[in-house]
Amino acid sequence: MSASPETSTGVRRPFRSLPVLLGLLVLAGAVSGFAATAMVGALPALIAHFRTTLNHAGWAVTAFILVAAVSAVFCGRLGDRHGRRRVLVAVLLVSAAGSVTSAFSTDTLAGVVTGQAIAGVSGGVLPLCFGLARETVPRKQVPVVVAMTVAAATLGGATGAVVAGPLIDSAGWRYLPVVAGAAALLSAIGCSLLPRSNAVAGARRVNWLASVLLIPAITLVLFGVQNTMTRSWSDSRTIAALTVGVVLLAIWWTWERNVERPMIDVRRLAGRRSVLTMLATTVLAVGIVGATGPLLQALMRTPEMAPVGLGLSASEAAWVLFGIAGLGFLLSPVSGWTAARAGGRRTLIIGSVFGLATAFGLALFHETLTGVVVSVAFLGVATSFVLAAIPILIIEDTPEEDTGGATGLNMVVRTVFTIGGTSVVAVFLSDSLVPGTPFSTSDAYMRGFALVGVCSAVGFVLGLFIRSGERAGVEVRSGVLATKA
């Protein structure tokens, strides 16, 4: 099947095969997900190799996350303005170079951290893929491509967690960035075959001066939230980073509202539909995406002698989480098809309903492996529909030439609140222990399950208030998603 819709220029350079295009975008998404999680499993090996502490070795992960968040916005916007294929290939090549830098930095931890920071540029992959999908795929099939690309990134991240242990045991930690770099290089070569971007003709000139404020704002907010994983929310460094970051974001927002050529059109983001979508992103990122990970990890790996625990090994728990991501990927064509037929709003509602089912299932049946497996299946459906619905809702409300910047900003919001949800659950589990043991009480887990349920319920309600279809005032070009309620 060939993809040959027109772009905003009125001329479309057809791509040979839609399955090939889909495969290339899915591969790019999977590579970005793998790069994001590969070094997490290597932290114990880094601590031992460099004879350092978790706080110091953890910068190999933190540096990646900080750069990835900034890259999501800036590389997405650069692609809107200068051509998404060109920027996507460049991003993948830079990511490969960063991974190689980490792999060969065996003498100093600083070299590993620097390499991971460079590799974090891969955070811009998904917004660029979303923009390319709108340019090159028939509009009725854009939701399917978007859903599968997001699911591939999630699956790539789960793959990184699964292969980290065996690869480190057999070959050493250096081979994790080697694999990540090789995958990024392969993806860059493949993406160079994508059709050249034509939608840049409709992109506005951008006033990049706003980046002077946005880069430190994103970095400080994300650093503050990430800091809560090892320190308390009341830590002075956490409060200072969050406060300054939020102030800079407010200044940036005011600037963007008044400048003639904004980097991100925040006036459009202030509309009811966009605000509701961002709110849904925050609550569902906290619950379905952020809170479930540490809850399931603790539930599965805690010994059976504890009040709550299944006694699985680390590798068994990783495979269960991989199963969630795998199920989400298998269901992604279904969630994409649902969005194409019924719109992102209803897809979000369906995902929220399954998020509620996950919370109830875990609360009622967490003592048995069968009950957890069924709940995990519900979670796979929930993540597939929610993670597909959010970027599709952004796309429905955004002109084609602004796709990368808008979806990139939404990804930053999702990242911040995902880490926030993970941190809150960690506080629940660590602050309520059985006296004299390291095991969390049943009440601690129930609070975590309740958080997932409440966030899913709020996401459901927000979905009901999001208007169906595309927002009025957004010109529907042939590369732009059109849905009917």
Short mmCIF file of C-alpha atoms in Angstrom, two decimals:
data_model
loop_
_atom_site.label_atom_id
_atom_site.label_comp_id
_atom_site.label_asym_id
_atom_site.label_seq_id
_atom_site.Cartn_x
_atom_site.Cartn_y
_atom_site.Cartn_z
CA MET A 1 0.00 0.00 0.00
CA SER A 2 1.44 3.37 -0.91
CA ALA A 3 1.11 6.56 1.07
CA SER A 4 0.56 9.56 -1.11
CA PRO A 5 -1.50 12.26 0.59
CA GLU A 6 -0.87 15.91 -0.18
CA THR A 7 0.90 18.18 2.25
CA SER A 8 0.41 21.82 2.98
CA THR A 9 2.38 22.64 -0.13
CA GLY A 10 -0.14 20.77 -2.24
CA VAL A 11 2.52 18.40 -3.55
CA ARG A 12 3.24 15.01 -2.01
CA ARG A 13 6.28 12.95 -2.74
CA PRO A 14 4.85 9.44 -2.36
CA PHE A 15 6.62 6.86 -0.26
CA ARG A 16 7.06 3.42 -1.72
CA SER A 17 5.40 1.40 1.01
CA LEU A 18 3.39 2.31 4.08
CA PRO A 19 4.50 -0.84 5.96
CA VAL A 20 8.15 0.12 5.41
CA LEU A 21 7.51 3.66 6.63
CA LEU A 22 5.66 2.30 9.67
CA GLY A 23 8.51 -0.09 10.38
CA LEU A 24 11.10 2.70 10.27
CA LEU A 25 9.12 4.93 12.64
CA VAL A 26 8.44 2.02 14.99
CA LEU A 27 12.16 1.15 15.00
CA ALA A 28 13.08 4.75 15.80
CA GLY A 29 10.58 4.80 18.66
CA ALA A 30 11.89 1.50 20.05
CA VAL A 31 15.49 2.75 19.86
CA SER A 32 14.63 5.88 21.84
CA GLY A 33 12.88 3.81 24.51
CA PHE A 34 15.78 1.38 24.82
CA ALA A 35 18.29 4.20 25.16
CA ALA A 36 16.21 5.74 27.94
CA THR A 37 16.28 2.68 30.21
CA ALA A 38 19.38 0.69 29.25
CA MET A 39 21.72 2.35 31.75
CA VAL A 40 19.26 2.07 34.65
CA GLY A 41 20.10 -1.60 34.97
CA ALA A 42 23.81 -0.80 34.78
CA LEU A 43 23.86 1.41 37.90
CA PRO A 44 25.06 -1.34 40.28
CA ALA A 45 27.83 -2.21 37.83
CA LEU A 46 28.82 1.47 37.51
CA ILE A 47 28.93 1.81 41.30
CA ALA A 48 31.23 -1.19 41.55
CA HIS A 49 33.42 -0.28 38.57
CA PHE A 50 34.03 3.34 39.57
CA ARG A 51 33.83 2.67 43.33
CA THR A 52 31.29 5.41 43.80
CA THR A 53 27.85 5.93 45.34
CA LEU A 54 24.35 5.62 43.90
CA ASN A 55 23.92 9.41 44.01
CA HIS A 56 26.98 9.89 41.79
CA ALA A 57 26.34 6.96 39.45
CA GLY A 58 22.70 8.00 39.18
CA TRP A 59 23.76 11.02 37.16
CA ALA A 60 24.21 8.67 34.20
CA VAL A 61 20.42 8.32 34.23
CA THR A 62 19.56 11.84 35.40
CA ALA A 63 21.67 13.51 32.71
CA PHE A 64 19.90 11.47 30.03
CA ILE A 65 16.45 12.38 31.38
CA LEU A 66 17.20 16.10 31.61
CA VAL A 67 18.55 16.35 28.07
CA ALA A 68 15.78 14.12 26.70
CA ALA A 69 13.09 16.43 28.07
CA VAL A 70 14.68 19.53 26.55
CA SER A 71 15.29 17.68 23.28
CA ALA A 72 11.63 16.66 23.01
CA VAL A 73 10.60 20.31 22.70
CA PHE A 74 13.52 21.76 20.77
CA CYS A 75 14.19 18.96 18.31
CA GLY A 76 10.47 18.63 17.68
CA ARG A 77 10.28 22.35 16.91
CA LEU A 78 13.45 22.26 14.80
CA GLY A 79 11.88 19.47 12.76
CA ASP A 80 8.74 21.55 12.24
CA ARG A 81 10.84 24.39 10.91
CA HIS A 82 13.73 22.72 9.07
CA GLY A 83 12.49 19.27 8.05
CA ARG A 84 11.67 16.34 10.29
CA ARG A 85 13.54 13.63 8.41
CA ARG A 86 16.75 15.65 8.47
CA VAL A 87 16.48 16.40 12.20
CA LEU A 88 15.43 12.83 13.05
CA VAL A 89 18.48 11.35 11.33
CA ALA A 90 20.72 13.92 13.05
CA VAL A 91 19.19 13.15 16.45
CA LEU A 92 19.75 9.41 16.03
CA LEU A 93 23.36 9.94 14.92
CA VAL A 94 24.08 12.20 17.89
CA SER A 95 22.46 9.66 20.20
CA ALA A 96 24.68 6.92 18.74
CA ALA A 97 27.75 9.12 19.30
CA GLY A 98 26.73 9.67 22.92
CA SER A 99 26.34 5.95 23.53
CA VAL A 100 29.77 5.30 22.04
CA THR A 101 31.23 7.97 24.31
CA SER A 102 29.74 6.21 27.34
CA ALA A 103 30.98 2.81 26.19
CA PHE A 104 34.59 3.96 25.88
CA SER A 105 34.63 6.03 29.07
CA THR A 106 36.04 3.30 31.31
CA ASP A 107 38.37 5.56 33.30
CA THR A 108 36.02 8.23 34.60
CA LEU A 109 32.36 8.31 35.56
CA ALA A 110 32.21 11.86 34.18
CA GLY A 111 32.78 10.45 30.70
CA VAL A 112 29.87 8.04 31.09
CA VAL A 113 27.60 10.83 32.33
CA THR A 114 28.66 13.07 29.44
CA GLY A 115 27.98 10.33 26.93
CA GLN A 116 24.55 9.67 28.41
CA ALA A 117 23.74 13.37 28.31
CA ILE A 118 24.60 13.42 24.61
CA ALA A 119 22.55 10.26 24.04
CA GLY A 120 19.61 11.96 25.74
CA VAL A 121 19.06 13.91 22.52
CA SER A 122 17.04 10.84 21.47
CA GLY A 123 14.23 12.32 23.55
CA GLY A 124 13.30 14.25 20.41
CA VAL A 125 12.60 11.11 18.38
CA LEU A 126 8.89 10.67 19.14
CA PRO A 127 7.76 14.26 18.36
CA LEU A 128 9.65 14.04 15.08
CA CYS A 129 8.01 10.69 14.28
CA PHE A 130 4.58 12.17 14.99
CA GLY A 131 5.28 15.02 12.59
CA LEU A 132 6.56 12.65 9.91
CA ALA A 133 3.43 10.53 10.27
CA ARG A 134 1.23 13.56 9.59
CA GLU A 135 3.31 14.45 6.54
CA THR A 136 3.59 11.07 4.89
CA VAL A 137 0.69 8.87 6.03
CA PRO A 138 -2.92 9.09 4.81
CA ARG A 139 -4.76 10.98 7.50
CA LYS A 140 -7.10 8.12 8.43
CA GLN A 141 -4.07 5.99 9.28
CA VAL A 142 -2.13 8.59 11.27
CA PRO A 143 -3.61 7.46 14.63
CA VAL A 144 -2.49 3.86 14.02
CA VAL A 145 1.07 4.95 13.20
CA VAL A 146 1.19 7.25 16.22
CA ALA A 147 -0.16 4.54 18.54
CA MET A 148 2.29 1.93 17.31
CA THR A 149 5.26 4.30 17.54
CA VAL A 150 4.44 5.23 21.15
CA ALA A 151 3.92 1.58 22.05
CA ALA A 152 7.23 0.68 20.41
CA ALA A 153 9.01 3.24 22.60
CA THR A 154 7.43 1.68 25.70
CA LEU A 155 8.39 -1.80 24.52
CA GLY A 156 11.94 -0.61 23.79
CA GLY A 157 12.19 0.71 27.33
CA ALA A 158 10.98 -2.60 28.78
CA THR A 159 13.47 -4.43 26.57
CA GLY A 160 16.28 -2.36 28.04
CA ALA A 161 15.28 -3.47 31.53
CA VAL A 162 15.10 -7.14 30.50
CA VAL A 163 18.42 -7.40 28.63
CA ALA A 164 20.48 -5.24 31.02
CA GLY A 165 21.12 -7.96 33.58
CA PRO A 166 22.06 -10.83 31.25
CA LEU A 167 24.18 -8.57 29.03
CA ILE A 168 26.09 -7.11 31.97
CA ASP A 169 26.66 -10.56 33.46
CA SER A 170 27.96 -12.01 30.20
CA ALA A 171 29.84 -9.10 28.60
CA GLY A 172 30.01 -6.16 31.01
CA TRP A 173 28.17 -2.86 31.42
CA ARG A 174 29.98 -1.20 28.48
CA TYR A 175 28.03 -3.33 26.02
CA LEU A 176 24.72 -1.74 26.99
CA PRO A 177 25.63 1.63 25.41
CA VAL A 178 27.29 -0.28 22.54
CA VAL A 179 23.99 -1.99 21.75
CA ALA A 180 22.08 1.29 22.18
CA GLY A 181 24.50 3.11 19.88
CA ALA A 182 24.40 0.38 17.21
CA ALA A 183 20.60 0.40 17.27
CA ALA A 184 20.52 4.20 16.93
CA LEU A 185 22.97 4.09 14.01
CA LEU A 186 20.91 1.40 12.26
CA SER A 187 17.75 3.43 12.77
CA ALA A 188 19.43 6.59 11.42
CA ILE A 189 20.44 4.74 8.25
CA GLY A 190 16.90 3.46 7.83
CA CYS A 191 15.27 6.83 8.51
CA SER A 192 17.45 8.45 5.84
CA LEU A 193 15.24 6.56 3.38
CA LEU A 194 12.13 8.40 4.54
CA PRO A 195 10.65 10.99 2.18
CA ARG A 196 12.01 14.50 2.50
CA SER A 197 9.86 16.79 4.62
CA ASN A 198 7.60 19.12 2.64
CA ALA A 199 5.53 20.57 5.45
CA VAL A 200 8.24 23.08 6.42
CA ALA A 201 6.85 25.48 3.85
CA GLY A 202 3.95 26.13 6.23
CA ALA A 203 6.06 26.53 9.35
CA ARG A 204 6.41 29.99 10.89
CA ARG A 205 9.69 31.67 11.60
CA VAL A 206 10.54 31.14 15.24
CA ASN A 207 11.86 33.54 17.85
CA TRP A 208 14.41 31.28 19.55
CA LEU A 209 15.19 33.84 22.26
CA ALA A 210 12.55 32.13 24.41
CA SER A 211 14.81 29.09 24.64
CA VAL A 212 17.07 31.06 26.96
CA LEU A 213 14.29 30.73 29.55
CA LEU A 214 12.75 27.40 28.57
CA ILE A 215 15.90 25.27 28.76
CA PRO A 216 16.74 26.09 32.40
CA ALA A 217 13.04 26.06 33.32
CA ILE A 218 12.51 22.49 32.08
CA THR A 219 15.83 21.36 33.51
CA LEU A 220 15.18 22.77 36.99
CA VAL A 221 11.62 21.46 37.26
CA LEU A 222 12.61 18.00 36.08
CA PHE A 223 15.71 17.99 38.29
CA GLY A 224 13.59 18.94 41.29
CA VAL A 225 11.13 16.13 40.68
CA GLN A 226 13.90 13.62 39.89
CA ASN A 227 15.65 14.68 43.09
CA THR A 228 12.70 13.36 45.11
CA MET A 229 13.69 9.82 44.12
CA THR A 230 16.68 10.02 46.50
CA ARG A 231 15.70 12.92 48.77
CA SER A 232 12.46 14.08 50.35
CA TRP A 233 10.03 16.57 48.82
CA SER A 234 10.93 18.93 51.68
CA ASP A 235 14.64 18.92 50.81
CA SER A 236 15.87 22.49 50.30
CA ARG A 237 17.49 21.65 46.93
CA THR A 238 14.25 20.12 45.68
CA ILE A 239 12.18 23.12 46.75
CA ALA A 240 14.68 25.60 45.30
CA ALA A 241 14.87 23.82 41.94
CA LEU A 242 11.09 23.52 41.62
CA THR A 243 10.48 27.11 42.69
CA VAL A 244 12.99 28.68 40.33
CA GLY A 245 11.93 26.36 37.50
CA VAL A 246 8.24 27.23 37.88
CA VAL A 247 9.03 30.96 38.03
CA LEU A 248 11.07 30.71 34.81
CA LEU A 249 8.25 28.75 33.17
CA ALA A 250 5.78 31.52 34.11
CA ILE A 251 8.09 34.17 32.65
CA TRP A 252 8.56 32.09 29.49
CA TRP A 253 4.80 31.59 29.14
CA THR A 254 4.18 35.34 29.44
CA TRP A 255 6.90 36.02 26.88
CA GLU A 256 5.47 33.51 24.40
CA ARG A 257 1.96 34.97 24.73
CA ASN A 258 3.17 38.41 23.66
CA VAL A 259 5.94 37.73 21.14
CA GLU A 260 5.08 37.96 17.46
CA ARG A 261 6.67 34.64 16.43
CA PRO A 262 6.54 32.34 19.47
CA MET A 263 8.57 29.17 19.68
CA ILE A 264 5.45 27.40 21.00
CA ASP A 265 2.01 28.86 20.38
CA VAL A 266 0.93 28.95 24.03
CA ARG A 267 -2.19 30.94 23.16
CA ARG A 268 -3.51 27.87 21.41
CA LEU A 269 -2.49 25.72 24.37
CA ALA A 270 -4.57 27.95 26.64
CA GLY A 271 -7.78 26.79 24.95
CA ARG A 272 -10.21 24.55 26.81
CA ARG A 273 -9.46 21.42 24.81
CA SER A 274 -5.68 21.75 25.17
CA VAL A 275 -5.91 22.53 28.88
CA LEU A 276 -8.09 19.48 29.51
CA THR A 277 -5.69 17.31 27.50
CA MET A 278 -2.73 18.56 29.53
CA LEU A 279 -4.61 17.95 32.78
CA ALA A 280 -5.47 14.43 31.65
CA THR A 281 -1.80 13.93 30.79
CA THR A 282 -0.74 14.93 34.30
CA VAL A 283 -3.14 12.72 36.26
CA LEU A 284 -2.77 9.66 34.04
CA ALA A 285 1.02 10.04 34.00
CA VAL A 286 0.98 10.06 37.81
CA GLY A 287 -1.29 7.03 38.09
CA ILE A 288 -1.28 4.64 35.16
CA VAL A 289 2.26 5.40 33.95
CA GLY A 290 4.16 6.49 37.05
CA ALA A 291 2.67 4.81 40.11
CA THR A 292 2.14 1.33 38.70
CA GLY A 293 5.82 0.65 37.98
CA PRO A 294 7.18 0.82 41.56
CA LEU A 295 4.00 -0.73 42.96
CA LEU A 296 4.33 -3.80 40.76
CA GLN A 297 8.09 -4.03 41.28
CA ALA A 298 7.69 -3.97 45.06
CA LEU A 299 4.69 -6.31 45.01
CA MET A 300 6.42 -8.90 42.86
CA ARG A 301 9.89 -8.80 44.42
CA THR A 302 8.92 -8.69 48.10
CA PRO A 303 9.22 -12.14 49.75
CA GLU A 304 6.03 -14.07 50.41
CA MET A 305 6.63 -13.88 54.17
CA ALA A 306 5.83 -10.14 54.04
CA PRO A 307 2.24 -8.84 54.39
CA VAL A 308 2.22 -8.25 50.62
CA GLY A 309 4.60 -9.97 48.21
CA LEU A 310 4.89 -12.66 45.57
CA GLY A 311 8.58 -13.43 46.00
CA LEU A 312 9.59 -13.17 42.33
CA SER A 313 13.20 -12.59 41.28
CA ALA A 314 14.38 -9.36 39.67
CA SER A 315 14.50 -10.99 36.23
CA GLU A 316 11.02 -12.49 36.65
CA ALA A 317 9.61 -9.11 37.66
CA ALA A 318 11.30 -7.48 34.65
CA TRP A 319 9.71 -10.04 32.35
CA VAL A 320 6.28 -9.30 33.80
CA LEU A 321 6.76 -5.59 33.05
CA PHE A 322 8.02 -6.55 29.61
CA GLY A 323 4.79 -8.49 29.14
CA ILE A 324 2.78 -5.35 29.91
CA ALA A 325 4.72 -3.40 27.28
CA GLY A 326 4.42 -6.28 24.81
CA LEU A 327 0.66 -6.47 25.27
CA GLY A 328 0.45 -2.71 24.83
CA PHE A 329 2.37 -2.95 21.56
CA LEU A 330 0.17 -5.78 20.27
CA LEU A 331 -2.92 -3.73 21.11
CA SER A 332 -1.57 -0.48 19.64
CA PRO A 333 -3.16 -1.03 16.20
CA VAL A 334 -6.48 -1.48 18.02
CA SER A 335 -6.07 1.71 20.05
CA GLY A 336 -4.97 3.56 16.93
CA TRP A 337 -7.92 2.23 14.95
CA THR A 338 -10.23 3.28 17.79
CA ALA A 339 -8.80 6.80 17.71
CA ALA A 340 -9.17 6.96 13.92
CA ARG A 341 -12.82 5.93 14.15
CA ALA A 342 -13.93 7.52 17.40
CA GLY A 343 -11.31 10.17 18.17
CA GLY A 344 -8.63 10.58 20.81
CA ARG A 345 -11.22 11.56 23.44
CA ARG A 346 -12.95 8.19 23.46
CA THR A 347 -9.64 6.38 23.30
CA LEU A 348 -8.58 8.25 26.43
CA ILE A 349 -11.83 7.32 28.16
CA ILE A 350 -11.37 3.63 27.35
CA GLY A 351 -7.82 3.70 28.69
CA SER A 352 -9.00 5.39 31.90
CA VAL A 353 -11.68 2.74 32.43
CA PHE A 354 -9.05 0.00 32.17
CA GLY A 355 -6.88 2.00 34.55
CA LEU A 356 -9.73 1.83 37.08
CA ALA A 357 -10.03 -1.92 36.44
CA THR A 358 -6.29 -2.24 37.12
CA ALA A 359 -6.59 -0.42 40.44
CA PHE A 360 -9.57 -2.50 41.58
CA GLY A 361 -7.93 -5.72 40.43
CA LEU A 362 -4.72 -5.03 42.34
CA ALA A 363 -6.60 -3.90 45.45
CA LEU A 364 -8.77 -7.02 45.55
CA PHE A 365 -6.51 -9.76 44.18
CA HIS A 366 -2.90 -8.69 44.81
CA GLU A 367 -2.29 -11.67 47.09
CA THR A 368 -2.37 -14.20 44.24
CA LEU A 369 -0.21 -14.46 41.15
CA THR A 370 -3.33 -15.07 39.01
CA GLY A 371 -4.95 -11.90 40.30
CA VAL A 372 -1.82 -9.88 39.60
CA VAL A 373 -1.51 -11.31 36.09
CA VAL A 374 -5.12 -10.37 35.28
CA SER A 375 -4.57 -6.87 36.68
CA VAL A 376 -1.37 -6.57 34.66
CA ALA A 377 -3.36 -7.46 31.53
CA PHE A 378 -5.78 -4.63 32.33
CA LEU A 379 -2.79 -2.32 32.77
CA GLY A 380 -1.44 -3.33 29.36
CA VAL A 381 -4.73 -2.28 27.76
CA ALA A 382 -4.84 0.94 29.79
CA THR A 383 -1.33 2.03 28.84
CA SER A 384 -1.90 1.16 25.17
CA PHE A 385 -5.00 3.34 24.93
CA VAL A 386 -3.85 6.20 27.17
CA LEU A 387 -0.39 6.60 25.64
CA ALA A 388 -1.93 6.54 22.16
CA ALA A 389 -4.75 8.93 23.02
CA ILE A 390 -2.64 11.73 24.49
CA PRO A 391 -0.48 12.57 21.43
CA ILE A 392 -3.48 12.02 19.15
CA LEU A 393 -5.49 14.56 21.15
CA ILE A 394 -2.61 17.03 20.77
CA ILE A 395 -2.46 16.32 17.03
CA GLU A 396 -6.21 16.81 16.66
CA ASP A 397 -5.85 20.26 18.19
CA THR A 398 -2.65 21.42 16.47
CA PRO A 399 -1.82 22.60 12.93
CA GLU A 400 0.52 20.27 11.07
CA GLU A 401 3.42 22.71 11.10
CA ASP A 402 3.37 22.86 14.93
CA THR A 403 3.20 19.11 15.58
CA GLY A 404 6.72 18.57 16.89
CA GLY A 405 6.76 21.49 19.32
CA ALA A 406 3.30 20.79 20.75
CA THR A 407 3.77 17.04 21.21
CA GLY A 408 7.28 17.61 22.57
CA LEU A 409 5.99 19.98 25.24
CA ASN A 410 3.32 17.44 26.17
CA MET A 411 6.03 14.78 26.51
CA VAL A 412 7.86 17.01 29.00
CA VAL A 413 4.69 17.28 31.07
CA ARG A 414 4.22 13.52 30.93
CA THR A 415 7.82 12.89 32.00
CA VAL A 416 7.64 15.26 34.96
CA PHE A 417 4.43 13.79 36.34
CA THR A 418 5.46 10.20 35.65
CA ILE A 419 8.53 10.70 37.84
CA GLY A 420 6.31 12.48 40.36
CA GLY A 421 3.94 9.50 40.54
CA THR A 422 6.86 7.12 40.98
CA SER A 423 8.25 9.28 43.79
CA VAL A 424 4.90 9.51 45.61
CA VAL A 425 4.49 5.73 45.62
CA ALA A 426 8.07 5.33 46.86
CA VAL A 427 7.13 7.58 49.78
CA PHE A 428 4.01 5.48 50.48
CA LEU A 429 6.02 2.26 50.56
CA SER A 430 8.96 3.56 52.58
CA ASP A 431 7.01 5.51 55.20
CA SER A 432 4.76 2.64 56.24
CA LEU A 433 6.85 -0.39 57.22
CA VAL A 434 6.11 -3.38 59.41
CA PRO A 435 8.02 -2.65 62.67
CA GLY A 436 11.44 -4.25 62.68
CA THR A 437 11.33 -5.24 58.99
CA PRO A 438 12.05 -3.61 55.60
CA PHE A 439 8.62 -4.71 54.32
CA SER A 440 5.83 -2.25 53.51
CA THR A 441 2.44 -2.70 55.15
CA SER A 442 -0.75 -3.63 53.33
CA ASP A 443 -2.04 -0.10 53.93
CA ALA A 444 0.94 1.32 52.01
CA TYR A 445 0.07 -0.74 48.95
CA MET A 446 -3.62 0.13 49.25
CA ARG A 447 -2.76 3.82 49.18
CA GLY A 448 -0.78 3.21 46.01
CA PHE A 449 -3.65 1.30 44.41
CA ALA A 450 -6.03 4.08 45.46
CA LEU A 451 -3.76 6.65 43.79
CA VAL A 452 -3.94 4.73 40.51
CA GLY A 453 -7.72 4.47 40.81
CA VAL A 454 -8.29 8.12 41.66
CA CYS A 455 -6.04 9.31 38.84
CA SER A 456 -7.83 7.01 36.39
CA ALA A 457 -11.21 8.29 37.56
CA VAL A 458 -10.11 11.91 37.14
CA GLY A 459 -8.76 11.08 33.68
CA PHE A 460 -12.11 9.52 32.80
CA VAL A 461 -14.01 12.64 33.91
CA LEU A 462 -11.63 14.95 32.05
CA GLY A 463 -12.11 12.82 28.94
CA LEU A 464 -15.85 13.35 29.14
CA PHE A 465 -15.37 17.12 29.02
CA ILE A 466 -12.94 17.13 26.09
CA ARG A 467 -14.78 18.09 22.93
CA SER A 468 -14.85 15.51 20.19
CA GLY A 469 -13.15 16.00 16.82
CA GLU A 470 -10.74 18.74 15.81
CA ARG A 471 -10.75 22.11 17.43
CA ALA A 472 -12.42 24.87 15.56
CA GLY A 473 -9.93 27.13 13.86
CA VAL A 474 -7.42 24.41 13.03
CA GLU A 475 -7.22 24.13 9.29
CA VAL A 476 -7.49 20.47 8.29
CA ARG A 477 -4.87 19.67 5.71
CA SER A 478 -4.63 16.29 4.11
CA GLY A 479 -1.74 15.36 6.37
CA VAL A 480 -3.70 16.32 9.47
CA LEU A 481 -5.75 13.88 11.46
CA ALA A 482 -9.49 14.26 10.98
CA THR A 483 -11.85 12.41 13.29
CA LYS A 484 -15.54 12.36 13.88
CA ALA A 485 -17.21 11.78 17.19
#
